Coordinates of C-alpha atoms in Angstrom, one line a residue:
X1 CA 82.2 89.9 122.7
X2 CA 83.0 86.9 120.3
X3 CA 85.7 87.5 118.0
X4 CA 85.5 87.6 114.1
X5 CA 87.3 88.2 111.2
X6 CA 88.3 91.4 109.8
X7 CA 86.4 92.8 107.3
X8 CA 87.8 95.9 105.4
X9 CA 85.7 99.3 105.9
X10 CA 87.3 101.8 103.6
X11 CA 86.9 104.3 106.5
X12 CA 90.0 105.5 107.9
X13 CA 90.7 108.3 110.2
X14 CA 93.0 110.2 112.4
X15 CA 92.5 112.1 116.0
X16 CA 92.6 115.9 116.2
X17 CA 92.6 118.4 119.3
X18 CA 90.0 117.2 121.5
X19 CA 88.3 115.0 118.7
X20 CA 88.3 112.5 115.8
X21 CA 88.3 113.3 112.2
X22 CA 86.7 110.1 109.7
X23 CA 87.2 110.2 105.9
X24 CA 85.4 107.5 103.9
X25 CA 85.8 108.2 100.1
X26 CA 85.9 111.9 99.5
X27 CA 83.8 113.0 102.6
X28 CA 85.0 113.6 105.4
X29 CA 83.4 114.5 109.1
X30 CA 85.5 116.1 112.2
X31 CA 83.3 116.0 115.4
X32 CA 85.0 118.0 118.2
X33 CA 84.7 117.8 122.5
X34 CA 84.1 121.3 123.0
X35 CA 84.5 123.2 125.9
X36 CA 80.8 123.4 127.0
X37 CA 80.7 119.5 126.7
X38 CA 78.8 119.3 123.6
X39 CA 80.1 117.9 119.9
X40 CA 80.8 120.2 117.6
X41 CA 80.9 118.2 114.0
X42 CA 81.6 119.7 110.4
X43 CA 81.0 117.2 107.6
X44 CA 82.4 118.8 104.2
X45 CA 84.7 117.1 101.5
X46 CA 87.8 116.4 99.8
X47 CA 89.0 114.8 96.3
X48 CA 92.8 115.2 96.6
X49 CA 95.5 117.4 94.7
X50 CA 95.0 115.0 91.8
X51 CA 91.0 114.7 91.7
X52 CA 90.0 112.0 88.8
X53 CA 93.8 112.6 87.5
X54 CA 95.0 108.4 86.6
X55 CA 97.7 108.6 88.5
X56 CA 96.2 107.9 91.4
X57 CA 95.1 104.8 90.6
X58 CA 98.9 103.6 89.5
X59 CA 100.3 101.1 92.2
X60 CA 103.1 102.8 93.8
X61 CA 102.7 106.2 92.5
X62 CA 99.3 106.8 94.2
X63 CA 100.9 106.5 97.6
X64 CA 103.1 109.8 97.0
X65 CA 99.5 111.6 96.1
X66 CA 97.8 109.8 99.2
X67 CA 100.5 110.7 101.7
X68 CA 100.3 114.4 100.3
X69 CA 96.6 114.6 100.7
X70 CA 96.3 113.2 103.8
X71 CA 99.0 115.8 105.1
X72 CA 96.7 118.6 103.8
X73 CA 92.9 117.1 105.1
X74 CA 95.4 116.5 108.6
X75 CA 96.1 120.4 108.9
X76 CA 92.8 121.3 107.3
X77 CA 91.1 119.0 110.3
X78 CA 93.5 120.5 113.1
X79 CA 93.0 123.7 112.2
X80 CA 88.7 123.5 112.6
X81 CA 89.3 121.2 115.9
X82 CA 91.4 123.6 117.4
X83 CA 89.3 126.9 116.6
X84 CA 86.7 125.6 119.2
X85 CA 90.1 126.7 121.7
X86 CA 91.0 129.5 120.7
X87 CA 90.7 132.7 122.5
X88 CA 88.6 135.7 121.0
X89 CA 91.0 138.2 119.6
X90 CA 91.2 141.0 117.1
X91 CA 92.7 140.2 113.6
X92 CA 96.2 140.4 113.5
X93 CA 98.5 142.6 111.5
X94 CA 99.7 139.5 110.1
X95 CA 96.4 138.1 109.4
X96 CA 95.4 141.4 108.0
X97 CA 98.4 141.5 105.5
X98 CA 98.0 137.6 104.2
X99 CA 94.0 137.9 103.7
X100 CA 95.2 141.2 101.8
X101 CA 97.9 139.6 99.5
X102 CA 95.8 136.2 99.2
X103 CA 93.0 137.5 98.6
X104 CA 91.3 136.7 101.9
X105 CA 92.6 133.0 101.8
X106 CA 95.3 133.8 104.5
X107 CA 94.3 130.4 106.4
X108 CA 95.0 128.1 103.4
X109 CA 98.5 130.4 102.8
X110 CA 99.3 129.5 106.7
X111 CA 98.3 126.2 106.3
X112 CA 100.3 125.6 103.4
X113 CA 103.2 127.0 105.2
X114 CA 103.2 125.0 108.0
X115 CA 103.1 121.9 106.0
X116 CA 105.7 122.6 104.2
X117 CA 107.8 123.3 107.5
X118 CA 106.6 120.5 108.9
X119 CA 107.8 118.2 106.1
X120 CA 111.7 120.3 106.0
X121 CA 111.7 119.3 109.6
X122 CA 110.8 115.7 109.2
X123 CA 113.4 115.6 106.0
X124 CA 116.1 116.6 108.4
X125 CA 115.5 114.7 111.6
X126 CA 114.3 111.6 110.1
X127 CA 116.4 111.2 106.9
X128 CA 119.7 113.8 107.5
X129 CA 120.3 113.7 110.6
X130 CA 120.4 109.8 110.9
X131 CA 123.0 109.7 107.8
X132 CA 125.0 112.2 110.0
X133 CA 125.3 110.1 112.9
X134 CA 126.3 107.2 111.4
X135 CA 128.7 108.6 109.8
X136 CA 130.2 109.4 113.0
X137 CA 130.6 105.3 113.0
X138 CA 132.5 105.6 109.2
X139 CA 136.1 105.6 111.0
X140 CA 135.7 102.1 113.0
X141 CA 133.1 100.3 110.1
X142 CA 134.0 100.1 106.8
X143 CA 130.9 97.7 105.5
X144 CA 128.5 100.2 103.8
X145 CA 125.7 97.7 103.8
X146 CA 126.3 97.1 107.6
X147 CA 126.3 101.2 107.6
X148 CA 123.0 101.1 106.3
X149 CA 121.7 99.1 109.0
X150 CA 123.0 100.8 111.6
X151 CA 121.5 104.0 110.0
X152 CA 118.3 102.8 109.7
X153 CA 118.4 101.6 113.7
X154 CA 119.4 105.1 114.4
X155 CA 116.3 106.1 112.7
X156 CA 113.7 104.4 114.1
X157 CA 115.6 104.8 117.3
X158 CA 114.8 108.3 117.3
X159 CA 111.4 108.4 116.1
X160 CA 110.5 106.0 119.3
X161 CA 112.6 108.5 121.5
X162 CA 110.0 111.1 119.6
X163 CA 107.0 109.2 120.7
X164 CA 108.3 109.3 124.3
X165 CA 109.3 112.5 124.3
X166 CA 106.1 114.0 123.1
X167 CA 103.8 111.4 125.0
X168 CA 104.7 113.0 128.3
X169 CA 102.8 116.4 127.2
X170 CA 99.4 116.3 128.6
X171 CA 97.8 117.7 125.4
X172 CA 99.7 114.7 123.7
X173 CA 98.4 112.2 125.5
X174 CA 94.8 113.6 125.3
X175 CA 95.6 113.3 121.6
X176 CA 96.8 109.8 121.7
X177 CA 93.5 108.6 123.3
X178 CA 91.4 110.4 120.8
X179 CA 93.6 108.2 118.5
X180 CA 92.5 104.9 120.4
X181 CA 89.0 106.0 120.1
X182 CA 89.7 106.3 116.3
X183 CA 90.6 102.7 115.7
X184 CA 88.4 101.1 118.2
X185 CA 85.5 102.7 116.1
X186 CA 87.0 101.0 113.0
X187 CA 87.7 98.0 114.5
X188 CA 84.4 97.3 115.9
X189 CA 82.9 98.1 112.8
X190 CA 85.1 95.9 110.9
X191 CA 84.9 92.8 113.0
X192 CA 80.7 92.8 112.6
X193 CA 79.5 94.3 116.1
X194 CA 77.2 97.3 116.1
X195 CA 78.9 100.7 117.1
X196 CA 77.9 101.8 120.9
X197 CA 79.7 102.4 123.6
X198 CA 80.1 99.0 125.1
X199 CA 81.6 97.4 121.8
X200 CA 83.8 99.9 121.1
X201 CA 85.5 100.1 124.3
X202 CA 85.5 96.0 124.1
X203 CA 87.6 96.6 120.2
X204 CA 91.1 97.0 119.8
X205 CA 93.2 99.9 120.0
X206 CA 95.8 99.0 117.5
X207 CA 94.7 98.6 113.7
X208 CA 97.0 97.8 110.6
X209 CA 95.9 100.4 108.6
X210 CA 97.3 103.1 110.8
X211 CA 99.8 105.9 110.2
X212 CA 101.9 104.5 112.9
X213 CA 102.5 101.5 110.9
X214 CA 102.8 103.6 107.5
X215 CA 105.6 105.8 108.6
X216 CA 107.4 102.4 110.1
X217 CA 107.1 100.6 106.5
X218 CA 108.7 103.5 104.9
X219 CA 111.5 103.1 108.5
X220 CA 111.7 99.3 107.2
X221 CA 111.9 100.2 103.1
X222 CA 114.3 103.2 103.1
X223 CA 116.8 100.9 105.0
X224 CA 116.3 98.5 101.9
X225 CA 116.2 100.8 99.4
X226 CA 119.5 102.8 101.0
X227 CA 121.2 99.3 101.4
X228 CA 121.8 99.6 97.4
X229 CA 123.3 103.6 97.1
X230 CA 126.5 103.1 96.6
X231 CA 128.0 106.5 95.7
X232 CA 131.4 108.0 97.7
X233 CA 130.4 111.8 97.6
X234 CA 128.1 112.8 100.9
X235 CA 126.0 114.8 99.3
X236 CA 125.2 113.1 96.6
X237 CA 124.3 110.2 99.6
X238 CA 122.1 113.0 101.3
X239 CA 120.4 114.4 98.3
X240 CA 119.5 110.7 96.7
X241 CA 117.8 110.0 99.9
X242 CA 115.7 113.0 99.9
X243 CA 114.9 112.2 96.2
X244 CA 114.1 108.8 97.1
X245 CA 111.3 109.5 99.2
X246 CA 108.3 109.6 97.4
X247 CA 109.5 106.0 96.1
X248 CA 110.0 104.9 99.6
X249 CA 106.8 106.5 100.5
X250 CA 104.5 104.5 97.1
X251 CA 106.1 101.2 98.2
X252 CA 105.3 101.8 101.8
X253 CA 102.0 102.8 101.2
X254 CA 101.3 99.5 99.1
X255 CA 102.4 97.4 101.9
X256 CA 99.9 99.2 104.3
X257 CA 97.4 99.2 102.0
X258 CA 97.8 95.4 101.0
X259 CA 97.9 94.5 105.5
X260 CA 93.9 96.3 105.4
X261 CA 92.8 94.4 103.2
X262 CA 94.3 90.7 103.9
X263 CA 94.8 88.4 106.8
X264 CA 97.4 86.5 105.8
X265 CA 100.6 85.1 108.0
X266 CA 102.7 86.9 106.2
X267 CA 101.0 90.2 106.4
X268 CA 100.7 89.3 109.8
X269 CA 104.8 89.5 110.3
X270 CA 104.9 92.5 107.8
X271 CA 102.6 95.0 110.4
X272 CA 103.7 93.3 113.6
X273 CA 106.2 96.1 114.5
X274 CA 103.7 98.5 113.4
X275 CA 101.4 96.8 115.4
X276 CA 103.8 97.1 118.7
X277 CA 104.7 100.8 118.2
X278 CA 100.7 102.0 118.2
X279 CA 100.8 100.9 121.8
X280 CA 103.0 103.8 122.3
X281 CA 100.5 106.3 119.3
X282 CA 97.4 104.7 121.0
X283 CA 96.0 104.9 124.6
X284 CA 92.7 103.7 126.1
X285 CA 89.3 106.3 125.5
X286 CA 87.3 107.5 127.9
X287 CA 83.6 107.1 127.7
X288 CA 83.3 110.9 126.2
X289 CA 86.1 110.6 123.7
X290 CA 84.3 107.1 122.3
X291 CA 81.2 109.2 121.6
X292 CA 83.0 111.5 119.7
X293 CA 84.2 109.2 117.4
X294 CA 81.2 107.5 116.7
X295 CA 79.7 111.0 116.1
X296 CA 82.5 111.2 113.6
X297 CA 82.0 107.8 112.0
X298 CA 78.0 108.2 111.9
X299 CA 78.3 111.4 109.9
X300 CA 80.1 110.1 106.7
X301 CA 79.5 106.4 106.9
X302 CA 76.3 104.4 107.8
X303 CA 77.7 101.5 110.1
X304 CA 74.3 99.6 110.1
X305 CA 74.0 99.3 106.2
X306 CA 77.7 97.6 106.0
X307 CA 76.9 95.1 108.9
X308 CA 74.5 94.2 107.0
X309 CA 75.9 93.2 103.6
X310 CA 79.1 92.2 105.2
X311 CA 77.7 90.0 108.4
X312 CA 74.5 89.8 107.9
X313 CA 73.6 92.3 111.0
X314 CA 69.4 93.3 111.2
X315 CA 69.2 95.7 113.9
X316 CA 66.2 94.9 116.7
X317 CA 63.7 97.5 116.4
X318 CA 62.9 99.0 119.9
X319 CA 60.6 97.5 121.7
X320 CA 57.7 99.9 123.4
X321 CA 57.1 99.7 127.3
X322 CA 54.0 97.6 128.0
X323 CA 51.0 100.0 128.4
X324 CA 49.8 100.1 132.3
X325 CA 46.0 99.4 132.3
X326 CA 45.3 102.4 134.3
X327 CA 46.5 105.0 131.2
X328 CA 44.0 103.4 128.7
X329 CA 41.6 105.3 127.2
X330 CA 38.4 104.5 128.0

């Protein structure tokens, strides 16, 4: 398959149980493996916590508002693609009681519950707990830029310890091929071939755009950012780094979002870490996990008319089996 430039989609995606979700503007598609071997796909769509609002078009301030939506369409997604697994049961008493309170939205209230765990947990493994360690190191280093550093090692150091950790669960690494199917999709779409089987498995598994490489960029920023507090008290410390993450998190998200759209050398170096880590996030498709995500990309974005306009692609019409002589009609 010859090799071209790049040329930026505006699709983006993420892998769910057992499928792919795609999201190109405000629709969005989740197709799903299910368990009799068909695709289960629901196409529906999603404007954002701050639909129309102008500050999501501010540089650095729309990447807080991105990174919040895109938690929200995740758990919305996870939660259709793992229905299609879940045993039949009765209502519980807990369900019962939420959909009583809420009003019948006891989903979204769950939802909303787990995201905001999910996000107290990340706050302290990723940002607290890193602090804590190095300050174990306080005693023999006195530098508090060289402190920073070290702090920020200890953090990636443990979200790569994460990725191993978690890889070795089967479900996990299902998940994490569903996640190579994702970027193969976008990356034969974005490099001008048409999306089948054969070309996507031919694409790369590693793409610049990916959340992988977002959540290292803000790895890489809050160790500059945290280079410059320079306050004694420890709490003080902890809380401005908590405070400081939806600035770490705009910045970050302008970094990505400027390594999508340009091929540059420096870009290049900028998402080459990124790059390395996805080989850990990412792991080669199997035939059935490719259709599903180009199920999921055919639902909310038409592949065809963008090779078109962007490379010139006319698709061959089908060409009809030759008539036998003997099945003419006299």
């Amino acid at each position: 398959m010859a090799k071209r430039k790049g040329c930026y989609s505006g699709i983006g995606g993420q892998a769910v149980l057992e499928g792919v979700m795609m999201k190109n503007g405000d629709k969005y598609a989740v197709a799903v493996r299910k368990p009799d071997g068909g695709i289960g796909i629901e196409v529906d769509s999603y404007a954002g916590v701050l639909d129309g609002n102008i500050l999501k078009k501010i540089p650095f301030v729309r990447g807080v508002f991105n990174f919040i939506d895109s938690l929200i369409l995740g758990t919305r997604c996870l939660n259709f693609s793992a229905g299609f697994y879940e045993e039949e049961e009765e209502e519980s008493k807990l369900d019962k009681a939420l959909n009583k309170v809420s009003g019948g939205n006891a989903e979204k209230v769950l939802t909303t519950f787990v995201t905001l765990i999910s996000v107290i947990l990340a706050v302290g493994i990723f940002i607290v707990l890193p602090y804590y360690l190095s300050g174990l190191l306080q005693g023999y280093i006195r530098n508090e830029s060289l402190m920073a550093i070290i702090e920020g090692g200890i953090r990636i150091a443990i979200f790569l310890l994460y990725i191993l950790a978690i890889s070795l669960m089967k479900d996990i690494r299902r998940l994490f091929m569903y996640h190579g199917a994702e970027h193969k999709c976008i990356n034969c779409i974005e490099h001008g071939h048409p999306l089948n089987v054969r070309n996507v498995r031919r694409s790369s598994r590693q793409h610049r755009r990916c959340g992988t490489s977002f959540i290292f960029f803000v790895f890489i920023v809050s160790i500059v950012l945290f280079f410059f507090i320079r306050v004694d008290n420890t709490l003080q410390k902890v809380v401005l780094r908590i405070l400081l993450i939806p600035v770490v998190a705009g910045i970050s998200y302008e970094i990505i979002r400027l390594a999508g759209r340009s091929n540059n050398f420096l870009v290049k170096i900028l998402s080459a870490p990124g790059m390395l880590v996805q080989k850990l996030t990412t792991k080669e498709p199997d035939e059935q996990m490719i259709q599903v995500a180009i199920a999921s990309v055919e639902a909310v974005f038409d592949w065809r008319v963008f090779l078109n306009e962007k490379f010139g692609y006319v698709e061959e019409p089908e060409q009809e089996a030759p008539k036998d002589e003997d099945d003419e009609v006299s």
